[in-house]
PDB file of C-alpha atoms in Angstrom:
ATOM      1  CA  UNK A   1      21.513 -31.106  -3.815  1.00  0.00           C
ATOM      2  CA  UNK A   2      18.260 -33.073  -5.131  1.00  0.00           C
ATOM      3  CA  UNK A   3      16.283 -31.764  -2.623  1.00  0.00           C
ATOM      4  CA  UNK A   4      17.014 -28.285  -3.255  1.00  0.00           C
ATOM      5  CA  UNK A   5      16.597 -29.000  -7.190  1.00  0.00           C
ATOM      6  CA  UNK A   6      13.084 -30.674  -6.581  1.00  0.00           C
ATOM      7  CA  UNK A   7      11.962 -27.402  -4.653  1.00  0.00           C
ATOM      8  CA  UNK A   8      13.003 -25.235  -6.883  1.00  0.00           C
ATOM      9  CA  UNK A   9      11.184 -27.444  -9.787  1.00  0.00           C
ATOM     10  CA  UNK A  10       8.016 -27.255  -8.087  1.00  0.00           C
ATOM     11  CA  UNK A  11       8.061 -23.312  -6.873  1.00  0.00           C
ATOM     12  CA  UNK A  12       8.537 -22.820 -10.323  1.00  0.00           C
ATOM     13  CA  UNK A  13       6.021 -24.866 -11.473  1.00  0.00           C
ATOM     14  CA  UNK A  14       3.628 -22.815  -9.863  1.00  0.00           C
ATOM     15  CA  UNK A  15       4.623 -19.656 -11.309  1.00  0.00           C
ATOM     16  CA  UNK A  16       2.110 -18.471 -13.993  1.00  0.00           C
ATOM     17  CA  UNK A  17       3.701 -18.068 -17.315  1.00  0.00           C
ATOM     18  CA  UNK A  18       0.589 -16.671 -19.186  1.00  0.00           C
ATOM     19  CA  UNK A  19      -1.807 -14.086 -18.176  1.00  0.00           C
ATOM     20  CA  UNK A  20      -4.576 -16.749 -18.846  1.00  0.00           C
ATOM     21  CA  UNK A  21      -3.055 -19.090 -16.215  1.00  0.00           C
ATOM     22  CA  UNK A  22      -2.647 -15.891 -13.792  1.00  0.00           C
ATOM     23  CA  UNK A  23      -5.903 -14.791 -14.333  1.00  0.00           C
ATOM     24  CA  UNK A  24      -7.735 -18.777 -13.221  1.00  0.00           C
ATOM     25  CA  UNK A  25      -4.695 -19.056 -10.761  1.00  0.00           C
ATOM     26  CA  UNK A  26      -5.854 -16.051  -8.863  1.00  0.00           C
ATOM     27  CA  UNK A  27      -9.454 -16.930  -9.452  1.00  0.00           C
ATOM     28  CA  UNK A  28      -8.563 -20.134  -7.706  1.00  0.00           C
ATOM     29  CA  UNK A  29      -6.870 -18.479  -5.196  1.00  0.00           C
ATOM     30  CA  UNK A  30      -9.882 -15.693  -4.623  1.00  0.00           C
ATOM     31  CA  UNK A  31     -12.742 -18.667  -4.494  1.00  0.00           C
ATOM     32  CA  UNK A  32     -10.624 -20.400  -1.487  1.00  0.00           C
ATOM     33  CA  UNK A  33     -10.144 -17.317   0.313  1.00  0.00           C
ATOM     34  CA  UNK A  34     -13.893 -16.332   0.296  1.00  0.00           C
ATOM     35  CA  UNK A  35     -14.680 -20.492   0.918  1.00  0.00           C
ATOM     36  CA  UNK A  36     -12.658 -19.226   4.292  1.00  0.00           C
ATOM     37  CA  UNK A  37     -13.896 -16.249   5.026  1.00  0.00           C
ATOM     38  CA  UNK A  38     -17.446 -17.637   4.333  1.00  0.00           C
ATOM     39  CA  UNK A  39     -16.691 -20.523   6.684  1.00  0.00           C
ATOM     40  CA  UNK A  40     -15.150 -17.579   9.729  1.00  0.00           C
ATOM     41  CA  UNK A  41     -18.477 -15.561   9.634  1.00  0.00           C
ATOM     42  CA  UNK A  42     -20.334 -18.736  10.301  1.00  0.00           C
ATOM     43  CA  UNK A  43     -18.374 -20.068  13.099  1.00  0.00           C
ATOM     44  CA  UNK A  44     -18.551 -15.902  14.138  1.00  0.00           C
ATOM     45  CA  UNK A  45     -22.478 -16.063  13.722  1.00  0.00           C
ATOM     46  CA  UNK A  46     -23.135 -19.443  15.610  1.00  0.00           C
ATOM     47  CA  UNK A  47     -20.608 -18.152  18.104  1.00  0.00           C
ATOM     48  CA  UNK A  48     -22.703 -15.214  18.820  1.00  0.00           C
ATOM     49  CA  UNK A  49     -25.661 -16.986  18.820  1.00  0.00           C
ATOM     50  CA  UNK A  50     -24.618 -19.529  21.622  1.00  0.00           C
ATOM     51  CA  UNK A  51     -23.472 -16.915  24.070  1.00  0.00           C
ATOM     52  CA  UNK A  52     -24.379 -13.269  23.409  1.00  0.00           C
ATOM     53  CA  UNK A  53     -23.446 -11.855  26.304  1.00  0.00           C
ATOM     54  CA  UNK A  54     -20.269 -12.812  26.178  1.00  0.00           C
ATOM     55  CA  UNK A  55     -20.333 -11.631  22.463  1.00  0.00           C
ATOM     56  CA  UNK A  56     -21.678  -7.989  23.685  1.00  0.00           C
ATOM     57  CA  UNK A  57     -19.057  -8.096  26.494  1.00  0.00           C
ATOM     58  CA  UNK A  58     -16.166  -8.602  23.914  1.00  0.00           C
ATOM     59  CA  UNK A  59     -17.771  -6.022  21.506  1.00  0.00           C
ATOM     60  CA  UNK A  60     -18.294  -3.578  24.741  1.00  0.00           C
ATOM     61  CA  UNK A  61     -14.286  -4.124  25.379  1.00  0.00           C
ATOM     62  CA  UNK A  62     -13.306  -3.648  21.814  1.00  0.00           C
ATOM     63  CA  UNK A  63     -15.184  -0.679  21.775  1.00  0.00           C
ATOM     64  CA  UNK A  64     -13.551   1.028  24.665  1.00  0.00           C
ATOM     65  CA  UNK A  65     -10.134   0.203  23.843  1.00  0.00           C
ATOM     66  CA  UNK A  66     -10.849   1.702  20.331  1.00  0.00           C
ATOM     67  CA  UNK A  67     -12.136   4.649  22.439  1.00  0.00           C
ATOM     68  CA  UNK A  68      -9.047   4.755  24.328  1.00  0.00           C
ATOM     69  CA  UNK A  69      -6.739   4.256  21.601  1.00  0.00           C
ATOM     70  CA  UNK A  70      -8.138   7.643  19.825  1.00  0.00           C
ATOM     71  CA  UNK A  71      -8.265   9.638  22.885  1.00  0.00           C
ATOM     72  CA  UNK A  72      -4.680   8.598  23.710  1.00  0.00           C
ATOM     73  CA  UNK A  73      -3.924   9.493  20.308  1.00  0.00           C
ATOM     74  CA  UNK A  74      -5.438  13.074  20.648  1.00  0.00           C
ATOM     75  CA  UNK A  75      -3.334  13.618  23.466  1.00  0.00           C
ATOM     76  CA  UNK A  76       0.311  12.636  22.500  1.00  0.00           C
ATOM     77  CA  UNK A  77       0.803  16.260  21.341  1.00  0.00           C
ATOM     78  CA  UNK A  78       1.482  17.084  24.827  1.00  0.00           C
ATOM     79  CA  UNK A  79       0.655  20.020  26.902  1.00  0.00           C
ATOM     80  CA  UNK A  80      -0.819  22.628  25.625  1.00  0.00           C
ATOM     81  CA  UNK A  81      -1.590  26.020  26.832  1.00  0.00           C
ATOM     82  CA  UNK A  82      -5.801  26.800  26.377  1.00  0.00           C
ATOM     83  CA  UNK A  83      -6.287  29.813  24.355  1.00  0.00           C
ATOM     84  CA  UNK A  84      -6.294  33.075  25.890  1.00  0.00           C
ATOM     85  CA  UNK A  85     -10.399  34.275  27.007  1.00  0.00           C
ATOM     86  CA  UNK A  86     -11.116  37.547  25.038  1.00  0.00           C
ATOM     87  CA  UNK A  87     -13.461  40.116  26.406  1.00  0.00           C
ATOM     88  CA  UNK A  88     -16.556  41.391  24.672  1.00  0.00           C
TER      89      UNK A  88
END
């Protein structure tokens, strides 16, 4: 039962009770997340830069499955008869 009454102590230790200490908490929390992100494009970047082909063969195969994926979804509607040809 101590365990449980610890956890519960320190989840709600972390809640915010002022908008002040919401506002620097998700600052906090928004400065780590773009430390992160920051840190992904580099690895991405230095990635690239150590084998581009394999980086244009990856983009290459993202592109056509995107492709795919959109003409797939154009055609889920079924078939369709064309419209009748009118004379002029």
């Amino acid at each position: 039962m101590a365990e449980t009454d610890t956890a519960n102590e320190t989840a709600n230790s972390s809640i915010p009770t002022t908008l002040e200490e919401a506002t620097e908490q998700a600052k906090s929390f928004l400065a780590q997340a773009q430390d992160v992100i920051s840190d992904a494009v580099d690895a991405t970047v230095s990635a690239v830069k150590e084998h581009p082909i394999a980086a244009a063969g990856i983009a290459a195969g993202v592109a056509a499955a995107v492709g795919g994926a959109a003409y797939a979804a154009t055609q889920l509607g079924g078939e369709t008869k064309p419209a009748p040809k009118t004379k002029k």
